[in-house]
């Protein structure tokens, strides 16, 4: 059954008749993803009325930039754990230009750690350029082809390589552990999948949500947006991505046990 037929059938059956706005978006999203298992295809409810004019890409970027500024460019905390193990908790993936200083500051603070834990358990996404910058710290130079993004509308393919110049030392000769959960999504998955595919990190935790396709947002009403996938990520190692399947960790444990498990693994590796 195609999407149009499926949604119209449920509409005719009255499935959506008595749902309020947020419940309608949640229910329709579930039905959309039953017929097209793409986690980026969904309806979103927004409390504040919005313009029905076509979405302005610059306005969308500006809004996300402002959100990132209030959230320390997505970096929740940096910490030194027992055994000189560094920890960086990342909740959003910032743009590479505005986020470079904050990302560099975090990496500077862990520059002399013996191993690093990158906590992506609550990372819900962000910018592919920022994902490439995060990954760049874990490779020796700018000669690593990370992934591509193919744009369906234009037919163009954009390549992402490691960054040549970084504002903090690279972290290339020590172990890296990335923590994941069923919440980890989109840009957070990008970092986890890329580091795993290139053999640069051990993933610990749960399989992620599985959203690999960049999207565009379109207003339907003053309170409802539809997000539509318009592109596809292609990893340079695997030739595919994590869409629908999620990123599968190397060490499967419940998300709330991932940090302790990774810390134990790091300390045992150092002791050996």
mmCIF file of C-alpha atoms in Angstrom:
data_model
loop_
_atom_site.group_PDB
_atom_site.id
_atom_site.type_symbol
_atom_site.label_atom_id
_atom_site.label_comp_id
_atom_site.label_asym_id
_atom_site.label_seq_id
_atom_site.Cartn_x
_atom_site.Cartn_y
_atom_site.Cartn_z
ATOM 1 C CA UNK A 1 0.000 0.000 0.000
ATOM 2 C CA UNK A 2 1.383 3.430 -0.938
ATOM 3 C CA UNK A 3 1.447 6.292 1.546
ATOM 4 C CA UNK A 4 -1.356 8.310 -0.056
ATOM 5 C CA UNK A 5 -3.730 5.348 -0.130
ATOM 6 C CA UNK A 6 -2.912 4.307 3.408
ATOM 7 C CA UNK A 7 -3.439 7.731 4.961
ATOM 8 C CA UNK A 8 -6.638 8.372 2.969
ATOM 9 C CA UNK A 9 -8.049 5.000 4.041
ATOM 10 C CA UNK A 10 -7.496 5.767 7.716
ATOM 11 C CA UNK A 11 -8.934 9.247 7.191
ATOM 12 C CA UNK A 12 -12.093 7.750 5.668
ATOM 13 C CA UNK A 13 -12.339 5.310 8.579
ATOM 14 C CA UNK A 14 -12.338 8.218 11.047
ATOM 15 C CA UNK A 15 -9.082 7.208 12.714
ATOM 16 C CA UNK A 16 -8.002 10.842 13.024
ATOM 17 C CA UNK A 17 -11.380 12.442 13.798
ATOM 18 C CA UNK A 18 -11.066 13.058 17.533
ATOM 19 C CA UNK A 19 -7.322 13.627 17.894
ATOM 20 C CA UNK A 20 -5.918 16.939 19.073
ATOM 21 C CA UNK A 21 -2.997 18.507 17.184
ATOM 22 C CA UNK A 22 -0.054 16.838 18.946
ATOM 23 C CA UNK A 23 -1.800 13.440 18.994
ATOM 24 C CA UNK A 24 -2.686 13.784 15.316
ATOM 25 C CA UNK A 25 0.945 14.445 14.408
ATOM 26 C CA UNK A 26 2.138 11.507 16.492
ATOM 27 C CA UNK A 27 -0.454 9.113 15.030
ATOM 28 C CA UNK A 28 0.002 10.155 11.407
ATOM 29 C CA UNK A 29 3.783 9.940 11.822
ATOM 30 C CA UNK A 30 3.462 6.360 13.080
ATOM 31 C CA UNK A 31 1.300 5.491 10.059
ATOM 32 C CA UNK A 32 3.688 7.201 7.631
ATOM 33 C CA UNK A 33 6.609 5.235 9.005
ATOM 34 C CA UNK A 34 4.690 1.957 8.809
ATOM 35 C CA UNK A 35 4.409 2.436 5.053
ATOM 36 C CA UNK A 36 7.744 4.188 4.515
ATOM 37 C CA UNK A 37 10.274 3.282 7.226
ATOM 38 C CA UNK A 38 12.145 6.588 7.102
ATOM 39 C CA UNK A 39 12.485 8.146 10.558
ATOM 40 C CA UNK A 40 12.837 11.643 9.083
ATOM 41 C CA UNK A 41 9.398 11.470 7.409
ATOM 42 C CA UNK A 42 7.025 12.854 10.021
ATOM 43 C CA UNK A 43 4.537 15.494 11.103
ATOM 44 C CA UNK A 44 5.655 17.956 13.760
ATOM 45 C CA UNK A 45 3.431 20.036 16.038
ATOM 46 C CA UNK A 46 4.634 23.528 17.027
ATOM 47 C CA UNK A 47 2.860 25.524 19.718
ATOM 48 C CA UNK A 48 3.648 28.954 18.299
ATOM 49 C CA UNK A 49 1.770 29.842 15.079
ATOM 50 C CA UNK A 50 4.065 29.887 12.068
ATOM 51 C CA UNK A 51 3.989 31.410 8.619
ATOM 52 C CA UNK A 52 2.481 29.333 5.823
ATOM 53 C CA UNK A 53 4.927 30.791 3.317
ATOM 54 C CA UNK A 54 7.477 28.321 1.888
ATOM 55 C CA UNK A 55 10.218 27.577 4.385
ATOM 56 C CA UNK A 56 13.234 29.863 4.188
ATOM 57 C CA UNK A 57 16.444 27.848 4.463
ATOM 58 C CA UNK A 58 18.349 30.822 5.894
ATOM 59 C CA UNK A 59 15.670 31.350 8.560
ATOM 60 C CA UNK A 60 15.842 27.683 9.513
ATOM 61 C CA UNK A 61 19.598 27.854 9.863
ATOM 62 C CA UNK A 62 19.339 31.056 11.895
ATOM 63 C CA UNK A 63 16.852 29.459 14.284
ATOM 64 C CA UNK A 64 19.070 26.406 14.783
ATOM 65 C CA UNK A 65 22.141 28.599 15.270
ATOM 66 C CA UNK A 66 20.332 30.511 18.008
ATOM 67 C CA UNK A 67 19.341 27.236 19.680
ATOM 68 C CA UNK A 68 22.935 26.035 19.547
ATOM 69 C CA UNK A 69 24.158 29.287 21.108
ATOM 70 C CA UNK A 70 21.864 28.759 24.077
ATOM 71 C CA UNK A 71 23.028 25.136 24.402
ATOM 72 C CA UNK A 72 26.806 25.667 24.314
ATOM 73 C CA UNK A 73 26.999 24.428 20.712
ATOM 74 C CA UNK A 74 25.511 21.125 21.792
ATOM 75 C CA UNK A 75 28.211 20.293 24.341
ATOM 76 C CA UNK A 76 26.626 19.519 27.709
ATOM 77 C CA UNK A 77 29.738 18.697 29.715
ATOM 78 C CA UNK A 78 33.400 17.757 29.589
ATOM 79 C CA UNK A 79 34.832 15.742 32.446
ATOM 80 C CA UNK A 80 37.914 13.859 33.591
ATOM 81 C CA UNK A 81 36.975 10.407 34.894
ATOM 82 C CA UNK A 82 38.987 7.958 36.977
ATOM 83 C CA UNK A 83 42.117 6.670 35.280
ATOM 84 C CA UNK A 84 42.512 9.876 33.246
ATOM 85 C CA UNK A 85 39.650 8.934 30.936
ATOM 86 C CA UNK A 86 38.110 11.933 29.169
ATOM 87 C CA UNK A 87 34.360 12.328 28.721
ATOM 88 C CA UNK A 88 32.504 14.664 26.349
ATOM 89 C CA UNK A 89 28.705 14.704 26.487
ATOM 90 C CA UNK A 90 27.291 15.929 23.139
ATOM 91 C CA UNK A 91 23.567 16.642 22.790
ATOM 92 C CA UNK A 92 23.520 18.353 19.353
ATOM 93 C CA UNK A 93 25.916 18.541 16.423
ATOM 94 C CA UNK A 94 26.782 22.184 15.774
ATOM 95 C CA UNK A 95 27.640 23.800 12.454
ATOM 96 C CA UNK A 96 31.354 23.533 11.742
ATOM 97 C CA UNK A 97 31.865 27.284 11.406
ATOM 98 C CA UNK A 98 30.115 28.602 14.534
ATOM 99 C CA UNK A 99 30.732 25.450 16.558
ATOM 100 C CA UNK A 100 34.443 25.108 15.834
ATOM 101 C CA UNK A 101 35.659 27.036 18.889
ATOM 102 C CA UNK A 102 33.408 25.183 21.328
ATOM 103 C CA UNK A 103 34.261 21.795 19.827
ATOM 104 C CA UNK A 104 37.929 22.735 19.913
ATOM 105 C CA UNK A 105 37.664 23.841 23.561
ATOM 106 C CA UNK A 106 36.139 20.494 24.503
ATOM 107 C CA UNK A 107 38.824 18.575 22.637
ATOM 108 C CA UNK A 108 41.544 20.737 24.200
ATOM 109 C CA UNK A 109 40.331 19.762 27.676
ATOM 110 C CA UNK A 110 40.675 16.048 26.890
ATOM 111 C CA UNK A 111 43.848 16.397 24.805
ATOM 112 C CA UNK A 112 46.030 14.706 27.433
ATOM 113 C CA UNK A 113 43.598 12.013 28.531
ATOM 114 C CA UNK A 114 44.543 8.340 28.202
ATOM 115 C CA UNK A 115 41.305 7.408 26.412
ATOM 116 C CA UNK A 116 38.108 9.204 25.469
ATOM 117 C CA UNK A 117 34.405 8.483 25.895
ATOM 118 C CA UNK A 118 32.126 10.423 23.533
ATOM 119 C CA UNK A 119 28.611 10.336 24.991
ATOM 120 C CA UNK A 120 26.037 10.520 22.183
ATOM 121 C CA UNK A 121 23.184 8.886 24.089
ATOM 122 C CA UNK A 122 21.059 12.039 24.021
ATOM 123 C CA UNK A 123 22.356 13.515 20.781
ATOM 124 C CA UNK A 124 19.338 14.190 18.579
ATOM 125 C CA UNK A 125 21.043 15.481 15.455
ATOM 126 C CA UNK A 126 22.470 18.559 13.822
ATOM 127 C CA UNK A 127 24.682 19.592 10.932
ATOM 128 C CA UNK A 128 26.612 17.139 8.715
ATOM 129 C CA UNK A 129 29.483 19.643 8.507
ATOM 130 C CA UNK A 130 29.731 19.559 12.286
ATOM 131 C CA UNK A 131 29.646 15.760 12.315
ATOM 132 C CA UNK A 132 32.597 15.768 9.924
ATOM 133 C CA UNK A 133 34.464 18.201 12.186
ATOM 134 C CA UNK A 134 33.911 16.048 15.283
ATOM 135 C CA UNK A 135 35.147 13.002 13.370
ATOM 136 C CA UNK A 136 38.162 14.895 12.017
ATOM 137 C CA UNK A 137 39.756 15.008 15.463
ATOM 138 C CA UNK A 138 40.170 11.236 15.436
ATOM 139 C CA UNK A 139 42.187 10.981 12.214
ATOM 140 C CA UNK A 140 45.740 12.084 11.459
ATOM 141 C CA UNK A 141 45.132 14.466 8.560
ATOM 142 C CA UNK A 142 42.681 15.755 5.975
ATOM 143 C CA UNK A 143 43.050 12.759 3.665
ATOM 144 C CA UNK A 144 40.178 10.647 5.026
ATOM 145 C CA UNK A 145 36.993 10.544 2.952
ATOM 146 C CA UNK A 146 34.236 10.194 5.555
ATOM 147 C CA UNK A 147 30.986 10.100 3.581
ATOM 148 C CA UNK A 148 28.887 11.717 0.864
ATOM 149 C CA UNK A 149 25.400 13.221 0.759
ATOM 150 C CA UNK A 150 23.447 12.715 -2.456
ATOM 151 C CA UNK A 151 20.730 15.336 -3.038
ATOM 152 C CA UNK A 152 17.679 13.944 -4.823
ATOM 153 C CA UNK A 153 16.413 17.321 -6.024
ATOM 154 C CA UNK A 154 19.604 18.531 -7.701
ATOM 155 C CA UNK A 155 21.260 15.196 -8.369
ATOM 156 C CA UNK A 156 24.470 16.565 -6.837
ATOM 157 C CA UNK A 157 26.718 14.656 -4.450
ATOM 158 C CA UNK A 158 28.623 16.505 -1.738
ATOM 159 C CA UNK A 159 31.726 14.870 -0.280
ATOM 160 C CA UNK A 160 32.795 15.152 3.357
ATOM 161 C CA UNK A 161 36.475 14.747 4.230
ATOM 162 C CA UNK A 162 38.393 15.219 7.444
ATOM 163 C CA UNK A 163 39.208 18.864 8.156
ATOM 164 C CA UNK A 164 42.738 20.102 7.522
ATOM 165 C CA UNK A 165 42.953 22.751 10.233
ATOM 166 C CA UNK A 166 41.481 22.230 13.701
ATOM 167 C CA UNK A 167 41.574 24.578 16.711
ATOM 168 C CA UNK A 168 42.738 21.830 19.106
ATOM 169 C CA UNK A 169 45.108 18.841 18.927
ATOM 170 C CA UNK A 170 43.963 15.742 17.068
ATOM 171 C CA UNK A 171 43.162 12.666 19.136
ATOM 172 C CA UNK A 172 44.686 9.949 16.985
ATOM 173 C CA UNK A 173 46.754 7.565 19.084
ATOM 174 C CA UNK A 174 44.346 6.553 21.855
ATOM 175 C CA UNK A 175 41.150 4.552 22.217
ATOM 176 C CA UNK A 176 37.763 6.180 21.685
ATOM 177 C CA UNK A 177 34.435 4.833 22.938
ATOM 178 C CA UNK A 178 31.134 6.268 21.686
ATOM 179 C CA UNK A 179 27.984 5.759 23.763
ATOM 180 C CA UNK A 180 24.658 5.288 21.963
ATOM 181 C CA UNK A 181 21.009 4.817 22.873
ATOM 182 C CA UNK A 182 17.616 4.442 21.235
ATOM 183 C CA UNK A 183 17.404 8.264 21.432
ATOM 184 C CA UNK A 184 20.580 8.900 19.396
ATOM 185 C CA UNK A 185 19.444 10.248 16.035
ATOM 186 C CA UNK A 186 20.542 11.768 12.727
ATOM 187 C CA UNK A 187 23.757 13.790 13.218
ATOM 188 C CA UNK A 188 24.565 11.902 16.403
ATOM 189 C CA UNK A 189 24.212 8.668 14.458
ATOM 190 C CA UNK A 190 26.421 10.117 11.734
ATOM 191 C CA UNK A 191 29.319 10.571 14.159
ATOM 192 C CA UNK A 192 28.848 7.126 15.716
ATOM 193 C CA UNK A 193 28.452 5.296 12.386
ATOM 194 C CA UNK A 194 31.373 7.080 10.726
ATOM 195 C CA UNK A 195 33.799 6.438 13.574
ATOM 196 C CA UNK A 196 32.711 2.800 13.777
ATOM 197 C CA UNK A 197 32.922 2.221 10.008
ATOM 198 C CA UNK A 198 36.446 3.645 9.908
ATOM 199 C CA UNK A 199 37.505 1.546 12.890
ATOM 200 C CA UNK A 200 38.136 4.599 15.012
ATOM 201 C CA UNK A 201 35.723 4.006 17.903
ATOM 202 C CA UNK A 202 34.126 1.186 19.849
ATOM 203 C CA UNK A 203 30.374 1.751 20.172
ATOM 204 C CA UNK A 204 28.780 0.903 23.503
ATOM 205 C CA UNK A 205 25.068 0.980 24.334
ATOM 206 C CA UNK A 206 21.881 0.501 22.330
ATOM 207 C CA UNK A 207 21.001 0.462 18.635
ATOM 208 C CA UNK A 208 20.158 4.014 17.558
ATOM 209 C CA UNK A 209 16.911 5.311 16.036
ATOM 210 C CA UNK A 210 17.940 5.037 12.379
ATOM 211 C CA UNK A 211 17.560 8.392 10.610
ATOM 212 C CA UNK A 212 20.154 9.001 7.890
ATOM 213 C CA UNK A 213 18.330 11.140 5.315
ATOM 214 C CA UNK A 214 18.614 14.966 5.423
ATOM 215 C CA UNK A 215 15.217 16.650 5.178
ATOM 216 C CA UNK A 216 13.277 19.767 4.225
ATOM 217 C CA UNK A 217 10.435 21.178 6.335
ATOM 218 C CA UNK A 218 7.145 22.379 4.873
ATOM 219 C CA UNK A 219 4.306 24.123 6.778
ATOM 220 C CA UNK A 220 0.874 22.514 6.409
ATOM 221 C CA UNK A 221 -1.032 24.629 8.934
ATOM 222 C CA UNK A 222 0.038 27.325 11.373
ATOM 223 C CA UNK A 223 0.898 24.586 13.872
ATOM 224 C CA UNK A 224 1.857 21.547 11.767
ATOM 225 C CA UNK A 225 5.009 20.927 9.731
ATOM 226 C CA UNK A 226 5.842 17.953 7.548
ATOM 227 C CA UNK A 227 9.481 16.937 7.251
ATOM 228 C CA UNK A 228 10.360 15.248 3.961
ATOM 229 C CA UNK A 229 13.665 13.448 3.275
ATOM 230 C CA UNK A 230 15.438 14.982 0.277
ATOM 231 C CA UNK A 231 18.899 13.429 0.377
ATOM 232 C CA UNK A 232 20.822 10.273 1.264
ATOM 233 C CA UNK A 233 24.024 9.762 3.245
ATOM 234 C CA UNK A 234 26.550 7.320 1.753
ATOM 235 C CA UNK A 235 29.408 6.157 3.947
ATOM 236 C CA UNK A 236 32.749 5.851 2.127
ATOM 237 C CA UNK A 237 33.542 2.502 3.787
ATOM 238 C CA UNK A 238 30.208 0.682 3.812
ATOM 239 C CA UNK A 239 28.657 2.283 0.723
ATOM 240 C CA UNK A 240 25.396 2.641 2.625
ATOM 241 C CA UNK A 241 24.084 4.195 5.870
ATOM 242 C CA UNK A 242 22.083 3.534 9.036
ATOM 243 C CA UNK A 243 18.633 4.473 7.727
ATOM 244 C CA UNK A 244 15.898 2.300 9.233
ATOM 245 C CA UNK A 245 18.338 -0.091 10.919
ATOM 246 C CA UNK A 246 20.079 2.307 13.261
ATOM 247 C CA UNK A 247 23.727 2.158 14.253
ATOM 248 C CA UNK A 248 24.429 -1.187 15.926
ATOM 249 C CA UNK A 249 26.867 -0.968 18.855
ATOM 250 C CA UNK A 250 29.897 -3.221 19.233
ATOM 251 C CA UNK A 251 29.036 -3.807 22.882
ATOM 252 C CA UNK A 252 25.289 -4.129 23.534
ATOM 253 C CA UNK A 253 24.178 -2.912 26.957
ATOM 254 C CA UNK A 254 21.226 -0.823 28.200
ATOM 255 C CA UNK A 255 21.896 2.884 27.701
ATOM 256 C CA UNK A 256 22.049 3.579 31.427
ATOM 257 C CA UNK A 257 24.887 1.052 31.746
ATOM 258 C CA UNK A 258 26.863 2.252 28.729
ATOM 259 C CA UNK A 259 29.100 4.745 30.528
ATOM 260 C CA UNK A 260 30.176 2.300 33.244
ATOM 261 C CA UNK A 261 30.736 -0.407 30.627
ATOM 262 C CA UNK A 262 32.844 1.843 28.414
ATOM 263 C CA UNK A 263 34.856 3.131 31.377
ATOM 264 C CA UNK A 264 35.583 -0.422 32.484
ATOM 265 C CA UNK A 265 36.610 -1.423 28.956
ATOM 266 C CA UNK A 266 38.889 1.620 28.662
ATOM 267 C CA UNK A 267 40.612 0.951 31.971
ATOM 268 C CA UNK A 268 41.092 -2.741 31.155
ATOM 269 C CA UNK A 269 42.563 -1.848 27.768
ATOM 270 C CA UNK A 270 44.992 0.594 29.370
ATOM 271 C CA UNK A 271 45.987 -1.940 32.008
ATOM 272 C CA UNK A 272 46.694 -4.559 29.348
#
